Amino acid sequence: MTHPVQGSVTWDGVTPAVETIHELLWRFTTSGALRIALQQIRLAPDPDGGQDSPGDSPEVHEVIDEIADVGGNLVSLPRRDAVRADAEISAQLDAAFARLWADVAADLGQSPDMLSVLLDADGQRLVYVTFDVAVTARELAERPQHPALHGGAHHIAHHAPALDDLRDRLAPPEPSRICQAWDELRETLRRLR
């Protein structure tokens, strides 16, 4: 049974964990990277099995996706496996996320059920928190995709105009008409020599 997901809110707190996460992950991106979308969701116990006892720490589902401009198209590229294959980076990322969870919980007085971090190529970093997410691992594996998942495909489907705007702002400026005319004149003179 799919449980409704309440709206996410932007966390306006400050923590060095977000910059650490950025430094760790941006090295895994391609040249057309526009955004890294990370998400950690604390999973609810499956009523048909799952966690051994109520005292166990909840499992966490993680998404790490890059959204890139590939030939003018927005494409979602999964990065979690590559990041987690590097034991040192993985350990540092775990520590940074633990710090982020702790800082958010300390600031808000309670721990959210879901954290989403958006790292944009223009330097913008956003952290979203969501409470009242009761989703199991089995529900996340079902199709269609559970509404709690906010990976690259979700961002492309729901935030394409903002991603297009980001791509446009990051594109190198087109040369002015005067510069183009000057280049054409120099090329003509070069050919005449």
PDB file of C-alpha atoms in Angstrom:
ATOM      1  CA  MET A   1       0.000   0.000   0.000  1.00  0.00           C
ATOM      2  CA  THR A   2       1.448   3.358  -1.006  1.00  0.00           C
ATOM      3  CA  HIS A   3       1.401   5.966   1.716  1.00  0.00           C
ATOM      4  CA  PRO A   4       0.962   9.596   0.766  1.00  0.00           C
ATOM      5  CA  VAL A   5       4.024  11.782   0.841  1.00  0.00           C
ATOM      6  CA  GLN A   6       3.590  15.193   2.381  1.00  0.00           C
ATOM      7  CA  GLY A   7       5.313  18.163   0.780  1.00  0.00           C
ATOM      8  CA  SER A   8       8.979  18.822   1.159  1.00  0.00           C
ATOM      9  CA  VAL A   9      10.171  22.079   2.635  1.00  0.00           C
ATOM     10  CA  THR A  10      13.457  23.832   2.084  1.00  0.00           C
ATOM     11  CA  TRP A  11      15.771  23.689   5.081  1.00  0.00           C
ATOM     12  CA  ASP A  12      17.455  27.055   5.489  1.00  0.00           C
ATOM     13  CA  GLY A  13      20.000  25.931   8.050  1.00  0.00           C
ATOM     14  CA  VAL A  14      23.736  25.932   7.467  1.00  0.00           C
ATOM     15  CA  THR A  15      26.090  22.990   7.764  1.00  0.00           C
ATOM     16  CA  PRO A  16      29.503  22.211   6.288  1.00  0.00           C
ATOM     17  CA  ALA A  17      28.146  18.760   5.411  1.00  0.00           C
ATOM     18  CA  VAL A  18      26.515  20.055   2.224  1.00  0.00           C
ATOM     19  CA  GLU A  19      29.774  21.451   0.866  1.00  0.00           C
ATOM     20  CA  THR A  20      31.546  18.222   1.781  1.00  0.00           C
ATOM     21  CA  ILE A  21      28.892  16.238  -0.112  1.00  0.00           C
ATOM     22  CA  HIS A  22      29.375  18.534  -3.105  1.00  0.00           C
ATOM     23  CA  GLU A  23      33.162  18.111  -3.070  1.00  0.00           C
ATOM     24  CA  LEU A  24      32.853  14.337  -2.842  1.00  0.00           C
ATOM     25  CA  LEU A  25      30.285  13.909  -5.601  1.00  0.00           C
ATOM     26  CA  TRP A  26      31.019  16.515  -8.241  1.00  0.00           C
ATOM     27  CA  ARG A  27      34.138  14.571  -9.338  1.00  0.00           C
ATOM     28  CA  PHE A  28      31.831  11.776 -10.560  1.00  0.00           C
ATOM     29  CA  THR A  29      29.961  14.009 -13.015  1.00  0.00           C
ATOM     30  CA  THR A  30      30.295  14.436 -16.760  1.00  0.00           C
ATOM     31  CA  SER A  31      31.226  17.645 -18.557  1.00  0.00           C
ATOM     32  CA  GLY A  32      27.554  18.500 -19.208  1.00  0.00           C
ATOM     33  CA  ALA A  33      26.488  18.109 -15.573  1.00  0.00           C
ATOM     34  CA  LEU A  34      23.788  20.519 -14.482  1.00  0.00           C
ATOM     35  CA  ARG A  35      22.667  19.031 -11.169  1.00  0.00           C
ATOM     36  CA  ILE A  36      23.320  16.220  -8.744  1.00  0.00           C
ATOM     37  CA  ALA A  37      20.160  15.006  -7.013  1.00  0.00           C
ATOM     38  CA  LEU A  38      20.696  13.041  -3.813  1.00  0.00           C
ATOM     39  CA  GLN A  39      18.037  11.579  -1.639  1.00  0.00           C
ATOM     40  CA  GLN A  40      17.983   9.453   1.463  1.00  0.00           C
ATOM     41  CA  ILE A  41      14.676   8.021   2.669  1.00  0.00           C
ATOM     42  CA  ARG A  42      14.320   6.225   5.988  1.00  0.00           C
ATOM     43  CA  LEU A  43      12.353   3.099   5.215  1.00  0.00           C
ATOM     44  CA  ALA A  44       9.364   2.003   7.246  1.00  0.00           C
ATOM     45  CA  PRO A  45       9.306  -1.606   8.425  1.00  0.00           C
ATOM     46  CA  ASP A  46       7.578  -3.945   6.004  1.00  0.00           C
ATOM     47  CA  PRO A  47       4.443  -5.342   7.691  1.00  0.00           C
ATOM     48  CA  ASP A  48       5.219  -8.744   6.123  1.00  0.00           C
ATOM     49  CA  GLY A  49       8.769  -8.876   7.437  1.00  0.00           C
ATOM     50  CA  GLY A  50      11.830  -6.697   7.444  1.00  0.00           C
ATOM     51  CA  GLN A  51      13.522  -5.259  10.477  1.00  0.00           C
ATOM     52  CA  ASP A  52      14.158  -7.652  13.349  1.00  0.00           C
ATOM     53  CA  SER A  53      12.896  -5.469  16.150  1.00  0.00           C
ATOM     54  CA  PRO A  54      11.499  -1.992  16.692  1.00  0.00           C
ATOM     55  CA  GLY A  55      14.805  -0.928  18.242  1.00  0.00           C
ATOM     56  CA  ASP A  56      16.818  -1.521  15.057  1.00  0.00           C
ATOM     57  CA  SER A  57      17.940   1.538  13.167  1.00  0.00           C
ATOM     58  CA  PRO A  58      15.813   2.048  10.085  1.00  0.00           C
ATOM     59  CA  GLU A  59      17.238   1.188   6.710  1.00  0.00           C
ATOM     60  CA  VAL A  60      17.831   4.014   4.280  1.00  0.00           C
ATOM     61  CA  HIS A  61      17.123   4.053   0.561  1.00  0.00           C
ATOM     62  CA  GLU A  62      19.551   6.259  -1.346  1.00  0.00           C
ATOM     63  CA  VAL A  63      19.456   7.882  -4.753  1.00  0.00           C
ATOM     64  CA  ILE A  64      22.431   9.672  -6.335  1.00  0.00           C
ATOM     65  CA  ASP A  65      21.707  10.865  -9.866  1.00  0.00           C
ATOM     66  CA  GLU A  66      23.343  13.364 -12.165  1.00  0.00           C
ATOM     67  CA  ILE A  67      21.202  15.417 -14.506  1.00  0.00           C
ATOM     68  CA  ALA A  68      23.236  16.382 -17.557  1.00  0.00           C
ATOM     69  CA  ASP A  69      22.849  18.165 -20.840  1.00  0.00           C
ATOM     70  CA  VAL A  70      23.689  15.616 -23.527  1.00  0.00           C
ATOM     71  CA  GLY A  71      23.379  17.057 -27.002  1.00  0.00           C
ATOM     72  CA  GLY A  72      20.689  19.503 -25.899  1.00  0.00           C
ATOM     73  CA  ASN A  73      18.674  16.858 -24.036  1.00  0.00           C
ATOM     74  CA  LEU A  74      18.273  16.496 -20.286  1.00  0.00           C
ATOM     75  CA  VAL A  75      19.455  13.043 -19.245  1.00  0.00           C
ATOM     76  CA  SER A  76      19.465  11.318 -15.848  1.00  0.00           C
ATOM     77  CA  LEU A  77      22.661   9.397 -15.132  1.00  0.00           C
ATOM     78  CA  PRO A  78      22.785   7.163 -12.029  1.00  0.00           C
ATOM     79  CA  ARG A  79      25.943   7.774 -10.005  1.00  0.00           C
ATOM     80  CA  ARG A  80      25.286   5.838  -6.808  1.00  0.00           C
ATOM     81  CA  ASP A  81      27.091   2.640  -7.849  1.00  0.00           C
ATOM     82  CA  ALA A  82      30.201   4.539  -8.986  1.00  0.00           C
ATOM     83  CA  VAL A  83      30.302   6.603  -5.794  1.00  0.00           C
ATOM     84  CA  ARG A  84      29.722   3.629  -3.511  1.00  0.00           C
ATOM     85  CA  ALA A  85      32.359   1.545  -5.350  1.00  0.00           C
ATOM     86  CA  ASP A  86      35.034   3.842  -3.905  1.00  0.00           C
ATOM     87  CA  ALA A  87      35.350   2.762  -0.269  1.00  0.00           C
ATOM     88  CA  GLU A  88      37.070   5.955   0.901  1.00  0.00           C
ATOM     89  CA  ILE A  89      34.590   8.296  -0.800  1.00  0.00           C
ATOM     90  CA  SER A  90      31.710   6.138   0.420  1.00  0.00           C
ATOM     91  CA  ALA A  91      32.874   6.379   4.033  1.00  0.00           C
ATOM     92  CA  GLN A  92      33.318  10.154   3.749  1.00  0.00           C
ATOM     93  CA  LEU A  93      29.885  10.496   2.174  1.00  0.00           C
ATOM     94  CA  ASP A  94      28.325   8.451   4.997  1.00  0.00           C
ATOM     95  CA  ALA A  95      29.976  10.732   7.546  1.00  0.00           C
ATOM     96  CA  ALA A  96      28.797  13.872   5.732  1.00  0.00           C
ATOM     97  CA  PHE A  97      25.226  12.587   5.470  1.00  0.00           C
ATOM     98  CA  ALA A  98      25.243  11.561   9.145  1.00  0.00           C
ATOM     99  CA  ARG A  99      26.319  15.120   9.984  1.00  0.00           C
ATOM    100  CA  LEU A 100      23.584  16.547   7.735  1.00  0.00           C
ATOM    101  CA  TRP A 101      20.875  14.364   9.344  1.00  0.00           C
ATOM    102  CA  ALA A 102      22.116  15.369  12.812  1.00  0.00           C
ATOM    103  CA  ASP A 103      22.300  19.095  11.995  1.00  0.00           C
ATOM    104  CA  VAL A 104      18.823  19.117  10.458  1.00  0.00           C
ATOM    105  CA  ALA A 105      17.364  17.207  13.426  1.00  0.00           C
ATOM    106  CA  ALA A 106      19.065  19.524  15.916  1.00  0.00           C
ATOM    107  CA  ASP A 107      17.790  22.607  14.094  1.00  0.00           C
ATOM    108  CA  LEU A 108      14.210  21.373  13.630  1.00  0.00           C
ATOM    109  CA  GLY A 109      13.854  19.513  16.913  1.00  0.00           C
ATOM    110  CA  GLN A 110      13.025  16.246  15.163  1.00  0.00           C
ATOM    111  CA  SER A 111      14.513  14.129  12.430  1.00  0.00           C
ATOM    112  CA  PRO A 112      12.779  14.091   9.043  1.00  0.00           C
ATOM    113  CA  ASP A 113      11.965  10.892   7.190  1.00  0.00           C
ATOM    114  CA  MET A 114      13.577  12.072   3.973  1.00  0.00           C
ATOM    115  CA  LEU A 115      16.428  14.387   3.007  1.00  0.00           C
ATOM    116  CA  SER A 116      16.969  15.609  -0.537  1.00  0.00           C
ATOM    117  CA  VAL A 117      20.054  17.559  -1.573  1.00  0.00           C
ATOM    118  CA  LEU A 118      20.326  19.393  -4.879  1.00  0.00           C
ATOM    119  CA  LEU A 119      23.767  20.488  -6.014  1.00  0.00           C
ATOM    120  CA  ASP A 120      23.637  22.698  -9.104  1.00  0.00           C
ATOM    121  CA  ALA A 121      26.523  23.481 -11.423  1.00  0.00           C
ATOM    122  CA  ASP A 122      26.031  27.211 -10.795  1.00  0.00           C
ATOM    123  CA  GLY A 123      26.882  26.750  -7.110  1.00  0.00           C
ATOM    124  CA  GLN A 124      23.363  26.639  -5.697  1.00  0.00           C
ATOM    125  CA  ARG A 125      22.901  24.045  -2.942  1.00  0.00           C
ATOM    126  CA  LEU A 126      19.462  23.212  -1.567  1.00  0.00           C
ATOM    127  CA  VAL A 127      18.394  20.829   1.173  1.00  0.00           C
ATOM    128  CA  TYR A 128      14.792  19.665   1.369  1.00  0.00           C
ATOM    129  CA  VAL A 129      13.292  17.861   4.335  1.00  0.00           C
ATOM    130  CA  THR A 130      10.147  15.775   4.338  1.00  0.00           C
ATOM    131  CA  PHE A 131       8.232  14.404   7.285  1.00  0.00           C
ATOM    132  CA  ASP A 132       5.515  11.768   7.351  1.00  0.00           C
ATOM    133  CA  VAL A 133       7.020   9.509   4.700  1.00  0.00           C
ATOM    134  CA  ALA A 134       6.067   5.947   5.529  1.00  0.00           C
ATOM    135  CA  VAL A 135       7.378   3.868   2.658  1.00  0.00           C
ATOM    136  CA  THR A 136       8.829   0.370   2.600  1.00  0.00           C
ATOM    137  CA  ALA A 137      11.607  -1.034   0.416  1.00  0.00           C
ATOM    138  CA  ARG A 138       9.010  -3.148  -1.385  1.00  0.00           C
ATOM    139  CA  GLU A 139       6.933  -0.065  -2.221  1.00  0.00           C
ATOM    140  CA  LEU A 140       9.976   1.707  -3.642  1.00  0.00           C
ATOM    141  CA  ALA A 141      10.638  -1.261  -5.933  1.00  0.00           C
ATOM    142  CA  GLU A 142       7.103  -1.262  -7.385  1.00  0.00           C
ATOM    143  CA  ARG A 143       6.134   0.299 -10.687  1.00  0.00           C
ATOM    144  CA  PRO A 144       5.065   2.946 -11.374  1.00  0.00           C
ATOM    145  CA  GLN A 145       7.743   4.733  -9.392  1.00  0.00           C
ATOM    146  CA  HIS A 146       6.740   5.700  -5.865  1.00  0.00           C
ATOM    147  CA  PRO A 147       6.047   9.452  -5.506  1.00  0.00           C
ATOM    148  CA  ALA A 148       8.637   9.697  -2.718  1.00  0.00           C
ATOM    149  CA  LEU A 149      11.495   9.020  -5.155  1.00  0.00           C
ATOM    150  CA  HIS A 150      13.025  12.250  -6.420  1.00  0.00           C
ATOM    151  CA  GLY A 151      15.956  11.131  -8.526  1.00  0.00           C
ATOM    152  CA  GLY A 152      17.088  12.481 -11.860  1.00  0.00           C
ATOM    153  CA  ALA A 153      14.045  11.268 -13.804  1.00  0.00           C
ATOM    154  CA  HIS A 154      11.725  13.040 -11.334  1.00  0.00           C
ATOM    155  CA  HIS A 155      13.638  16.317 -11.706  1.00  0.00           C
ATOM    156  CA  ILE A 156      13.586  16.122 -15.499  1.00  0.00           C
ATOM    157  CA  ALA A 157       9.845  15.351 -15.523  1.00  0.00           C
ATOM    158  CA  HIS A 158       8.843  17.977 -12.946  1.00  0.00           C
ATOM    159  CA  HIS A 159      11.534  20.660 -13.102  1.00  0.00           C
ATOM    160  CA  ALA A 160      12.607  20.746 -16.761  1.00  0.00           C
ATOM    161  CA  PRO A 161      12.052  24.524 -17.176  1.00  0.00           C
ATOM    162  CA  ALA A 162      14.365  25.267 -14.220  1.00  0.00           C
ATOM    163  CA  LEU A 163      16.962  22.823 -15.577  1.00  0.00           C
ATOM    164  CA  ASP A 164      16.703  24.382 -19.055  1.00  0.00           C
ATOM    165  CA  ASP A 165      17.210  27.798 -17.475  1.00  0.00           C
ATOM    166  CA  LEU A 166      20.251  26.485 -15.584  1.00  0.00           C
ATOM    167  CA  ARG A 167      21.670  25.040 -18.823  1.00  0.00           C
ATOM    168  CA  ASP A 168      21.107  28.358 -20.615  1.00  0.00           C
ATOM    169  CA  ARG A 169      22.795  30.351 -17.842  1.00  0.00           C
ATOM    170  CA  LEU A 170      25.823  28.046 -17.889  1.00  0.00           C
ATOM    171  CA  ALA A 171      26.212  28.066 -21.675  1.00  0.00           C
ATOM    172  CA  PRO A 172      29.129  30.129 -22.950  1.00  0.00           C
ATOM    173  CA  PRO A 173      27.972  33.453 -24.358  1.00  0.00           C
ATOM    174  CA  GLU A 174      27.566  33.625 -28.098  1.00  0.00           C
ATOM    175  CA  PRO A 175      30.023  35.985 -29.769  1.00  0.00           C
ATOM    176  CA  SER A 176      28.642  39.385 -30.645  1.00  0.00           C
ATOM    177  CA  ARG A 177      27.939  40.266 -34.269  1.00  0.00           C
ATOM    178  CA  ILE A 178      30.967  42.592 -34.289  1.00  0.00           C
ATOM    179  CA  CYS A 179      33.230  39.766 -33.063  1.00  0.00           C
ATOM    180  CA  GLN A 180      31.800  37.438 -35.698  1.00  0.00           C
ATOM    181  CA  ALA A 181      32.387  40.022 -38.450  1.00  0.00           C
ATOM    182  CA  TRP A 182      35.931  40.618 -37.212  1.00  0.00           C
ATOM    183  CA  ASP A 183      36.625  36.842 -37.223  1.00  0.00           C
ATOM    184  CA  GLU A 184      35.220  36.544 -40.758  1.00  0.00           C
ATOM    185  CA  LEU A 185      37.411  39.430 -41.944  1.00  0.00           C
ATOM    186  CA  ARG A 186      40.530  37.893 -40.370  1.00  0.00           C
ATOM    187  CA  GLU A 187      39.723  34.537 -41.995  1.00  0.00           C
ATOM    188  CA  THR A 188      39.263  36.215 -45.396  1.00  0.00           C
ATOM    189  CA  LEU A 189      42.589  38.053 -45.020  1.00  0.00           C
ATOM    190  CA  ARG A 190      44.320  34.828 -43.963  1.00  0.00           C
ATOM    191  CA  ARG A 191      43.068  33.069 -47.096  1.00  0.00           C
ATOM    192  CA  LEU A 192      44.244  35.931 -49.326  1.00  0.00           C
ATOM    193  CA  ARG A 193      47.844  35.634 -48.143  1.00  0.00           C
TER     194      ARG A 193
END
